[in-house]
PDB file of C-alpha atoms in Angstrom:
ATOM      1  CA  MET A   1      10.166  73.806  54.067  1.00  0.00           C
ATOM      2  CA  THR A   2       7.919  71.661  51.858  1.00  0.00           C
ATOM      3  CA  SER A   3      10.854  70.540  49.721  1.00  0.00           C
ATOM      4  CA  LYS A   4      12.869  69.465  52.754  1.00  0.00           C
ATOM      5  CA  THR A   5       9.919  67.529  54.100  1.00  0.00           C
ATOM      6  CA  HIS A   6       9.506  65.751  50.768  1.00  0.00           C
ATOM      7  CA  ASP A   7      13.211  64.879  50.656  1.00  0.00           C
ATOM      8  CA  GLY A   8      12.981  63.584  54.215  1.00  0.00           C
ATOM      9  CA  GLU A   9      10.036  61.394  53.315  1.00  0.00           C
ATOM     10  CA  LEU A  10      11.969  59.975  50.351  1.00  0.00           C
ATOM     11  CA  ARG A  11      14.961  59.236  52.568  1.00  0.00           C
ATOM     12  CA  ASN A  12      12.715  57.573  55.144  1.00  0.00           C
ATOM     13  CA  THR A  13      11.033  55.493  52.456  1.00  0.00           C
ATOM     14  CA  ALA A  14      14.379  54.423  51.032  1.00  0.00           C
ATOM     15  CA  SER A  15      15.575  53.479  54.495  1.00  0.00           C
ATOM     16  CA  ILE A  16      12.483  51.383  55.138  1.00  0.00           C
ATOM     17  CA  VAL A  17      12.916  49.583  51.805  1.00  0.00           C
ATOM     18  CA  TYR A  18      16.596  48.922  52.556  1.00  0.00           C
ATOM     19  CA  VAL A  19      15.851  47.576  56.032  1.00  0.00           C
ATOM     20  CA  ALA A  20      13.047  45.371  54.715  1.00  0.00           C
ATOM     21  CA  ALA A  21      15.287  43.955  51.989  1.00  0.00           C
ATOM     22  CA  THR A  22      18.083  43.314  54.462  1.00  0.00           C
ATOM     23  CA  LEU A  23      15.747  41.561  56.863  1.00  0.00           C
ATOM     24  CA  SER A  24      14.386  39.358  54.100  1.00  0.00           C
ATOM     25  CA  ILE A  25      17.913  38.243  53.235  1.00  0.00           C
ATOM     26  CA  VAL A  26      18.756  37.546  56.869  1.00  0.00           C
ATOM     27  CA  VAL A  27      15.555  35.567  57.360  1.00  0.00           C
ATOM     28  CA  ALA A  28      16.258  33.516  54.239  1.00  0.00           C
ATOM     29  CA  LEU A  29      19.774  32.703  55.419  1.00  0.00           C
ATOM     30  CA  CYS A  30      18.582  31.786  58.895  1.00  0.00           C
ATOM     31  CA  LEU A  31      15.726  29.537  57.862  1.00  0.00           C
ATOM     32  CA  PRO A  32      15.989  25.974  59.186  1.00  0.00           C
ATOM     33  CA  SER A  33      16.829  23.176  56.767  1.00  0.00           C
ATOM     34  CA  ALA A  34      13.130  22.433  56.344  1.00  0.00           C
ATOM     35  CA  GLY A  35      12.758  25.787  54.635  1.00  0.00           C
ATOM     36  CA  ARG A  36      15.617  25.002  52.276  1.00  0.00           C
ATOM     37  CA  ALA A  37      14.328  21.586  51.202  1.00  0.00           C
ATOM     38  CA  GLN A  38      14.039  21.043  47.464  1.00  0.00           C
ATOM     39  CA  SER A  39      10.546  21.818  46.213  1.00  0.00           C
ATOM     40  CA  ALA A  40       8.338  18.778  45.771  1.00  0.00           C
ATOM     41  CA  ARG A  41       7.314  20.166  42.385  1.00  0.00           C
ATOM     42  CA  ALA A  42      10.836  20.706  41.027  1.00  0.00           C
ATOM     43  CA  ALA A  43      11.625  18.502  38.035  1.00  0.00           C
ATOM     44  CA  CYS A  44      14.759  16.373  37.816  1.00  0.00           C
ATOM     45  CA  ASP A  45      17.305  16.976  35.075  1.00  0.00           C
ATOM     46  CA  LYS A  46      20.028  14.596  33.878  1.00  0.00           C
ATOM     47  CA  THR A  47      22.377  15.617  36.669  1.00  0.00           C
ATOM     48  CA  ASP A  48      19.741  15.001  39.344  1.00  0.00           C
ATOM     49  CA  ALA A  49      19.072  11.558  37.884  1.00  0.00           C
ATOM     50  CA  GLN A  50      22.758  10.691  37.634  1.00  0.00           C
ATOM     51  CA  PHE A  51      23.376  11.724  41.232  1.00  0.00           C
ATOM     52  CA  ALA A  52      20.327   9.776  42.405  1.00  0.00           C
ATOM     53  CA  VAL A  53      21.418   6.409  41.001  1.00  0.00           C
ATOM     54  CA  THR A  54      25.162   6.646  41.636  1.00  0.00           C
ATOM     55  CA  ALA A  55      26.285   4.485  44.550  1.00  0.00           C
ATOM     56  CA  ALA A  56      28.259   6.537  47.069  1.00  0.00           C
ATOM     57  CA  MET A  57      30.784   5.491  49.676  1.00  0.00           C
ATOM     58  CA  PRO A  58      29.736   6.798  53.116  1.00  0.00           C
ATOM     59  CA  ASP A  59      31.460   9.943  54.344  1.00  0.00           C
ATOM     60  CA  ASN A  60      33.136   8.376  57.384  1.00  0.00           C
ATOM     61  CA  ALA A  61      35.265   5.361  58.231  1.00  0.00           C
ATOM     62  CA  ASP A  62      32.994   4.266  61.081  1.00  0.00           C
ATOM     63  CA  ALA A  63      30.263   3.485  58.556  1.00  0.00           C
ATOM     64  CA  LEU A  64      32.648   1.237  56.631  1.00  0.00           C
ATOM     65  CA  ARG A  65      33.509  -0.564  59.858  1.00  0.00           C
ATOM     66  CA  LYS A  66      29.812  -1.090  60.531  1.00  0.00           C
ATOM     67  CA  TYR A  67      29.288  -2.488  57.025  1.00  0.00           C
ATOM     68  CA  GLU A  68      32.096  -4.967  57.638  1.00  0.00           C
ATOM     69  CA  ARG A  69      30.791  -5.888  61.078  1.00  0.00           C
ATOM     70  CA  ASN A  70      27.274  -6.394  59.762  1.00  0.00           C
ATOM     71  CA  VAL A  71      28.308  -8.648  56.905  1.00  0.00           C
ATOM     72  CA  SER A  72      30.832 -10.672  58.891  1.00  0.00           C
ATOM     73  CA  GLY A  73      28.121 -11.497  61.439  1.00  0.00           C
ATOM     74  CA  LEU A  74      25.686 -12.984  58.915  1.00  0.00           C
ATOM     75  CA  SER A  75      24.555 -16.579  59.203  1.00  0.00           C
ATOM     76  CA  GLY A  76      23.121 -18.700  56.412  1.00  0.00           C
ATOM     77  CA  ASP A  77      19.741 -19.146  58.073  1.00  0.00           C
ATOM     78  CA  VAL A  78      18.784 -15.454  58.029  1.00  0.00           C
ATOM     79  CA  SER A  79      15.074 -15.125  57.231  1.00  0.00           C
ATOM     80  CA  THR A  80      14.695 -11.337  57.307  1.00  0.00           C
ATOM     81  CA  VAL A  81      17.046  -8.467  56.486  1.00  0.00           C
ATOM     82  CA  LEU A  82      16.683  -4.869  57.666  1.00  0.00           C
ATOM     83  CA  LEU A  83      18.314  -2.226  55.446  1.00  0.00           C
ATOM     84  CA  GLY A  84      18.514   1.486  56.146  1.00  0.00           C
ATOM     85  CA  ASP A  85      19.925   4.323  58.198  1.00  0.00           C
ATOM     86  CA  SER A  86      20.124   5.121  61.924  1.00  0.00           C
ATOM     87  CA  LEU A  87      16.417   4.429  62.366  1.00  0.00           C
ATOM     88  CA  VAL A  88      17.161   0.828  61.405  1.00  0.00           C
ATOM     89  CA  GLU A  89      20.507   0.574  63.173  1.00  0.00           C
ATOM     90  CA  ALA A  90      18.915   1.621  66.490  1.00  0.00           C
ATOM     91  CA  TRP A  91      15.976  -0.800  66.171  1.00  0.00           C
ATOM     92  CA  PRO A  92      16.087  -2.770  69.444  1.00  0.00           C
ATOM     93  CA  ARG A  93      17.132  -6.359  68.834  1.00  0.00           C
ATOM     94  CA  GLU A  94      14.394  -7.816  71.009  1.00  0.00           C
ATOM     95  CA  LEU A  95      11.785  -6.034  68.882  1.00  0.00           C
ATOM     96  CA  SER A  96      13.319  -6.508  65.441  1.00  0.00           C
ATOM     97  CA  ALA A  97      13.687 -10.233  66.170  1.00  0.00           C
ATOM     98  CA  SER A  98       9.899 -10.525  65.983  1.00  0.00           C
ATOM     99  CA  LEU A  99       9.852  -9.357  62.354  1.00  0.00           C
ATOM    100  CA  GLY A 100      10.874 -12.715  60.932  1.00  0.00           C
ATOM    101  CA  ALA A 101      10.094 -16.397  61.330  1.00  0.00           C
ATOM    102  CA  GLY A 102      13.831 -17.028  61.767  1.00  0.00           C
ATOM    103  CA  PRO A 103      16.989 -14.984  62.443  1.00  0.00           C
ATOM    104  CA  VAL A 104      16.769 -11.286  61.577  1.00  0.00           C
ATOM    105  CA  ALA A 105      19.874  -9.470  60.288  1.00  0.00           C
ATOM    106  CA  ASN A 106      19.995  -5.745  61.009  1.00  0.00           C
ATOM    107  CA  LEU A 107      22.260  -4.162  58.377  1.00  0.00           C
ATOM    108  CA  GLY A 108      21.311  -0.545  59.127  1.00  0.00           C
ATOM    109  CA  VAL A 109      24.028   2.116  59.368  1.00  0.00           C
ATOM    110  CA  GLY A 110      23.522   5.594  60.768  1.00  0.00           C
ATOM    111  CA  ARG A 111      23.640   8.604  58.422  1.00  0.00           C
ATOM    112  CA  ASP A 112      23.174   6.454  55.325  1.00  0.00           C
ATOM    113  CA  ARG A 113      21.454   7.943  52.328  1.00  0.00           C
ATOM    114  CA  ILE A 114      19.920   5.643  49.738  1.00  0.00           C
ATOM    115  CA  GLN A 115      23.068   5.978  47.622  1.00  0.00           C
ATOM    116  CA  ASN A 116      25.167   4.700  50.542  1.00  0.00           C
ATOM    117  CA  THR A 117      22.942   1.650  50.903  1.00  0.00           C
ATOM    118  CA  LEU A 118      23.416   1.078  47.177  1.00  0.00           C
ATOM    119  CA  TRP A 119      27.183   1.230  47.642  1.00  0.00           C
ATOM    120  CA  PHE A 120      26.999  -1.294  50.477  1.00  0.00           C
ATOM    121  CA  ILE A 121      25.037  -3.756  48.333  1.00  0.00           C
ATOM    122  CA  GLU A 122      27.342  -3.323  45.346  1.00  0.00           C
ATOM    123  CA  HIS A 123      30.535  -3.756  47.365  1.00  0.00           C
ATOM    124  CA  GLU A 124      29.345  -6.629  49.526  1.00  0.00           C
ATOM    125  CA  ARG A 125      27.312  -8.421  46.884  1.00  0.00           C
ATOM    126  CA  GLU A 126      29.230 -11.700  46.995  1.00  0.00           C
ATOM    127  CA  ARG A 127      28.989 -12.087  50.754  1.00  0.00           C
ATOM    128  CA  LEU A 128      25.364 -10.955  50.776  1.00  0.00           C
ATOM    129  CA  ARG A 129      24.546 -13.642  48.208  1.00  0.00           C
ATOM    130  CA  GLN A 130      25.330 -16.241  50.858  1.00  0.00           C
ATOM    131  CA  ILE A 131      22.030 -15.540  52.611  1.00  0.00           C
ATOM    132  CA  LYS A 132      18.559 -16.098  51.163  1.00  0.00           C
ATOM    133  CA  PRO A 133      16.148 -13.898  53.141  1.00  0.00           C
ATOM    134  CA  LYS A 134      12.435 -14.329  52.628  1.00  0.00           C
ATOM    135  CA  SER A 135      11.768 -10.696  53.584  1.00  0.00           C
ATOM    136  CA  ILE A 136      13.767  -7.486  53.150  1.00  0.00           C
ATOM    137  CA  ILE A 137      12.531  -4.508  55.170  1.00  0.00           C
ATOM    138  CA  VAL A 138      13.813  -1.135  53.971  1.00  0.00           C
ATOM    139  CA  LEU A 139      13.655   2.097  55.960  1.00  0.00           C
ATOM    140  CA  VAL A 140      15.887   4.720  54.367  1.00  0.00           C
ATOM    141  CA  GLY A 141      15.439   8.100  52.708  1.00  0.00           C
ATOM    142  CA  THR A 142      15.058  10.611  55.523  1.00  0.00           C
ATOM    143  CA  ASN A 143      18.695  11.661  54.967  1.00  0.00           C
ATOM    144  CA  ASN A 144      17.932  12.293  51.292  1.00  0.00           C
ATOM    145  CA  ILE A 145      14.857  14.393  51.788  1.00  0.00           C
ATOM    146  CA  TYR A 146      16.646  17.722  52.388  1.00  0.00           C
ATOM    147  CA  LEU A 147      19.372  17.148  49.803  1.00  0.00           C
ATOM    148  CA  ASP A 148      17.598  15.664  46.800  1.00  0.00           C
ATOM    149  CA  LYS A 149      14.500  16.577  44.863  1.00  0.00           C
ATOM    150  CA  PRO A 150      11.600  14.177  45.466  1.00  0.00           C
ATOM    151  CA  CYS A 151      11.903  12.931  41.885  1.00  0.00           C
ATOM    152  CA  GLY A 152      15.571  12.206  42.622  1.00  0.00           C
ATOM    153  CA  VAL A 153      14.671  10.297  45.785  1.00  0.00           C
ATOM    154  CA  MET A 154      12.317   8.159  43.696  1.00  0.00           C
ATOM    155  CA  GLU A 155      15.098   7.491  41.177  1.00  0.00           C
ATOM    156  CA  SER A 156      17.299   6.358  44.085  1.00  0.00           C
ATOM    157  CA  TYR A 157      14.576   4.086  45.421  1.00  0.00           C
ATOM    158  CA  GLN A 158      13.994   2.503  42.017  1.00  0.00           C
ATOM    159  CA  LYS A 159      17.704   1.709  41.657  1.00  0.00           C
ATOM    160  CA  LEU A 160      17.869   0.328  45.206  1.00  0.00           C
ATOM    161  CA  PHE A 161      14.882  -1.970  44.749  1.00  0.00           C
ATOM    162  CA  GLU A 162      16.309  -3.228  41.447  1.00  0.00           C
ATOM    163  CA  GLU A 163      19.579  -4.099  43.191  1.00  0.00           C
ATOM    164  CA  ILE A 164      17.798  -5.851  46.052  1.00  0.00           C
ATOM    165  CA  ARG A 165      15.696  -7.928  43.647  1.00  0.00           C
ATOM    166  CA  SER A 166      18.815  -8.848  41.693  1.00  0.00           C
ATOM    167  CA  LEU A 167      20.580  -9.898  44.890  1.00  0.00           C
ATOM    168  CA  TRP A 168      17.675 -11.761  46.511  1.00  0.00           C
ATOM    169  CA  PRO A 169      15.165 -12.574  43.726  1.00  0.00           C
ATOM    170  CA  ASN A 170      12.979 -14.736  45.950  1.00  0.00           C
ATOM    171  CA  GLY A 171      12.668 -12.243  48.798  1.00  0.00           C
ATOM    172  CA  LYS A 172       9.716  -9.916  49.343  1.00  0.00           C
ATOM    173  CA  ILE A 173      10.655  -6.247  49.675  1.00  0.00           C
ATOM    174  CA  PHE A 174       8.807  -4.133  52.228  1.00  0.00           C
ATOM    175  CA  ALA A 175       9.485  -0.391  52.118  1.00  0.00           C
ATOM    176  CA  ILE A 176       8.529   1.565  55.222  1.00  0.00           C
ATOM    177  CA  GLN A 177       7.616   5.038  54.038  1.00  0.00           C
ATOM    178  CA  ILE A 178       9.707   7.992  55.222  1.00  0.00           C
ATOM    179  CA  LEU A 179       8.559   8.876  58.719  1.00  0.00           C
ATOM    180  CA  PRO A 180       7.301  12.348  59.710  1.00  0.00           C
ATOM    181  CA  ARG A 181       9.900  14.500  61.453  1.00  0.00           C
ATOM    182  CA  GLY A 182      10.562  17.919  62.935  1.00  0.00           C
ATOM    183  CA  ASP A 183       8.594  20.421  64.994  1.00  0.00           C
ATOM    184  CA  GLN A 184       4.878  19.598  64.682  1.00  0.00           C
ATOM    185  CA  MET A 185       6.063  16.979  62.192  1.00  0.00           C
ATOM    186  CA  LYS A 186       6.398  19.700  59.546  1.00  0.00           C
ATOM    187  CA  GLY A 187      10.018  18.958  58.626  1.00  0.00           C
ATOM    188  CA  ALA A 188      10.127  18.755  54.815  1.00  0.00           C
ATOM    189  CA  ALA A 189       6.514  17.593  55.074  1.00  0.00           C
ATOM    190  CA  GLU A 190       5.642  18.483  51.476  1.00  0.00           C
ATOM    191  CA  ASN A 191       8.577  16.532  50.083  1.00  0.00           C
ATOM    192  CA  ILE A 192       8.041  13.552  52.388  1.00  0.00           C
ATOM    193  CA  GLY A 193       4.377  13.449  51.444  1.00  0.00           C
ATOM    194  CA  SER A 194       5.213  13.640  47.747  1.00  0.00           C
ATOM    195  CA  VAL A 195       7.767  10.821  47.920  1.00  0.00           C
ATOM    196  CA  ASN A 196       5.570   8.578  50.057  1.00  0.00           C
ATOM    197  CA  ALA A 197       2.569   9.063  47.788  1.00  0.00           C
ATOM    198  CA  GLU A 198       4.623   8.230  44.700  1.00  0.00           C
ATOM    199  CA  LEU A 199       6.213   5.250  46.446  1.00  0.00           C
ATOM    200  CA  SER A 200       2.786   3.866  47.259  1.00  0.00           C
ATOM    201  CA  ARG A 201       1.403   4.608  43.794  1.00  0.00           C
ATOM    202  CA  ARG A 202       4.292   2.874  42.038  1.00  0.00           C
ATOM    203  CA  SER A 203       4.659  -0.010  44.499  1.00  0.00           C
ATOM    204  CA  ARG A 204       3.526  -2.694  42.043  1.00  0.00           C
ATOM    205  CA  GLU A 205       5.740  -1.326  39.285  1.00  0.00           C
ATOM    206  CA  LEU A 206       8.697  -1.232  41.712  1.00  0.00           C
ATOM    207  CA  GLY A 207       7.997  -4.753  42.940  1.00  0.00           C
ATOM    208  CA  ILE A 208       7.582  -3.752  46.576  1.00  0.00           C
ATOM    209  CA  ARG A 209       4.995  -3.488  49.311  1.00  0.00           C
ATOM    210  CA  THR A 210       4.829  -0.204  51.173  1.00  0.00           C
ATOM    211  CA  ILE A 211       4.157   0.208  54.880  1.00  0.00           C
ATOM    212  CA  ASP A 212       2.744   3.494  56.171  1.00  0.00           C
ATOM    213  CA  ALA A 213       3.978   3.983  59.743  1.00  0.00           C
ATOM    214  CA  SER A 214       3.066   7.672  60.058  1.00  0.00           C
ATOM    215  CA  SER A 215       0.588   6.888  62.836  1.00  0.00           C
ATOM    216  CA  ILE A 216       3.499   6.750  65.284  1.00  0.00           C
ATOM    217  CA  ALA A 217       3.797  10.546  64.949  1.00  0.00           C
ATOM    218  CA  CYS A 218       1.274  11.380  67.704  1.00  0.00           C
ATOM    219  CA  GLY A 219      -1.245  12.991  65.383  1.00  0.00           C
ATOM    220  CA  ARG A 220       1.599  15.138  64.014  1.00  0.00           C
ATOM    221  CA  THR A 221       1.904  17.136  67.213  1.00  0.00           C
ATOM    222  CA  THR A 222       5.042  17.641  69.280  1.00  0.00           C
ATOM    223  CA  PRO A 223       6.423  16.822  71.700  1.00  0.00           C
ATOM    224  CA  CYS A 224       5.658  13.196  70.879  1.00  0.00           C
ATOM    225  CA  ALA A 225       6.440  10.320  73.233  1.00  0.00           C
ATOM    226  CA  ASN A 226       7.477   8.141  70.292  1.00  0.00           C
ATOM    227  CA  TYR A 227      10.235  10.546  69.239  1.00  0.00           C
ATOM    228  CA  LYS A 228      13.421  11.677  70.933  1.00  0.00           C
ATOM    229  CA  SER A 229      14.059  15.380  71.456  1.00  0.00           C
ATOM    230  CA  ASP A 230      15.612  15.712  67.990  1.00  0.00           C
ATOM    231  CA  LEU A 231      12.177  14.798  66.555  1.00  0.00           C
ATOM    232  CA  LEU A 232      13.819  12.385  64.148  1.00  0.00           C
ATOM    233  CA  HIS A 233      14.974   9.337  66.087  1.00  0.00           C
ATOM    234  CA  LEU A 234      12.604   7.082  67.980  1.00  0.00           C
ATOM    235  CA  THR A 235      12.169   6.268  71.657  1.00  0.00           C
ATOM    236  CA  PRO A 236      11.511   2.731  72.940  1.00  0.00           C
ATOM    237  CA  SER A 237       7.765   3.344  72.678  1.00  0.00           C
ATOM    238  CA  GLY A 238       8.285   4.578  69.114  1.00  0.00           C
ATOM    239  CA  TYR A 239      10.041   1.354  68.178  1.00  0.00           C
ATOM    240  CA  GLU A 240       7.323  -0.693  69.827  1.00  0.00           C
ATOM    241  CA  ALA A 241       4.753   1.102  67.677  1.00  0.00           C
ATOM    242  CA  LEU A 242       6.889   0.802  64.542  1.00  0.00           C
ATOM    243  CA  THR A 243       7.442  -2.917  65.149  1.00  0.00           C
ATOM    244  CA  GLY A 244       3.711  -3.517  65.511  1.00  0.00           C
ATOM    245  CA  ILE A 245       2.961  -1.653  62.287  1.00  0.00           C
ATOM    246  CA  ALA A 246       5.742  -3.452  60.410  1.00  0.00           C
ATOM    247  CA  ARG A 247       4.584  -6.855  61.622  1.00  0.00           C
ATOM    248  CA  GLN A 248       1.036  -6.080  60.519  1.00  0.00           C
ATOM    249  CA  GLY A 249       2.261  -4.909  57.111  1.00  0.00           C
ATOM    250  CA  ILE A 250       4.355  -8.019  56.587  1.00  0.00           C
ATOM    251  CA  GLY A 251       1.622 -10.316  57.829  1.00  0.00           C
ATOM    252  CA  SER A 252      -1.001  -8.887  55.519  1.00  0.00           C
ATOM    253  CA  SER A 253       1.101  -9.349  52.402  1.00  0.00           C
TER     254      SER A 253
END
């Protein structure tokens, strides 16, 4: 009787261990993308660096059409250029127009990573040379933050800023830091914080001025009236707040 009880206890223990291990695997597979973000402390190797600075064609034809539309609509008197992803593309015209002393060109394209913006500059360099903006406002990187290590994101930024300075040497570059995102603004928060801190620390070396617009995130609580339900894109009130912060950042430079 004692032996059977002992064997039963062993079988029960083994079952518990098996179930626990299985559950841990299931939980890991079901974690949201925030849980799978590259660690902010992970170092970049040669492959990470190569990937970070290699210009990449966007993954859809609509983006190419938008690039063409954006460039074909440029006029020679553009004073300010906006570069970036969907957060830039959706910036209301009546608000973005207040960011420059003259015409403002919005060249943002949804889903762009930094490498896509690099590709756009490289492939449209000759037509982009026709304008001489005094200010270049950059808001891009949120689409990199789950795919690339923070050190890789910084490599991408450095390459992008070099290309912008080469294209428009007399323009001032303003980089809006990656905005908070996700439930309770915890989406990849460690990586976003790491990149933003490094961007600010290296701003002089990179030849840019950084703008911290994290105050639009409602004290990092959700729901937030400045964000749409996806907790990534902005509402009209969010763009009003972002425009005010950007104008202040540009004006204080």
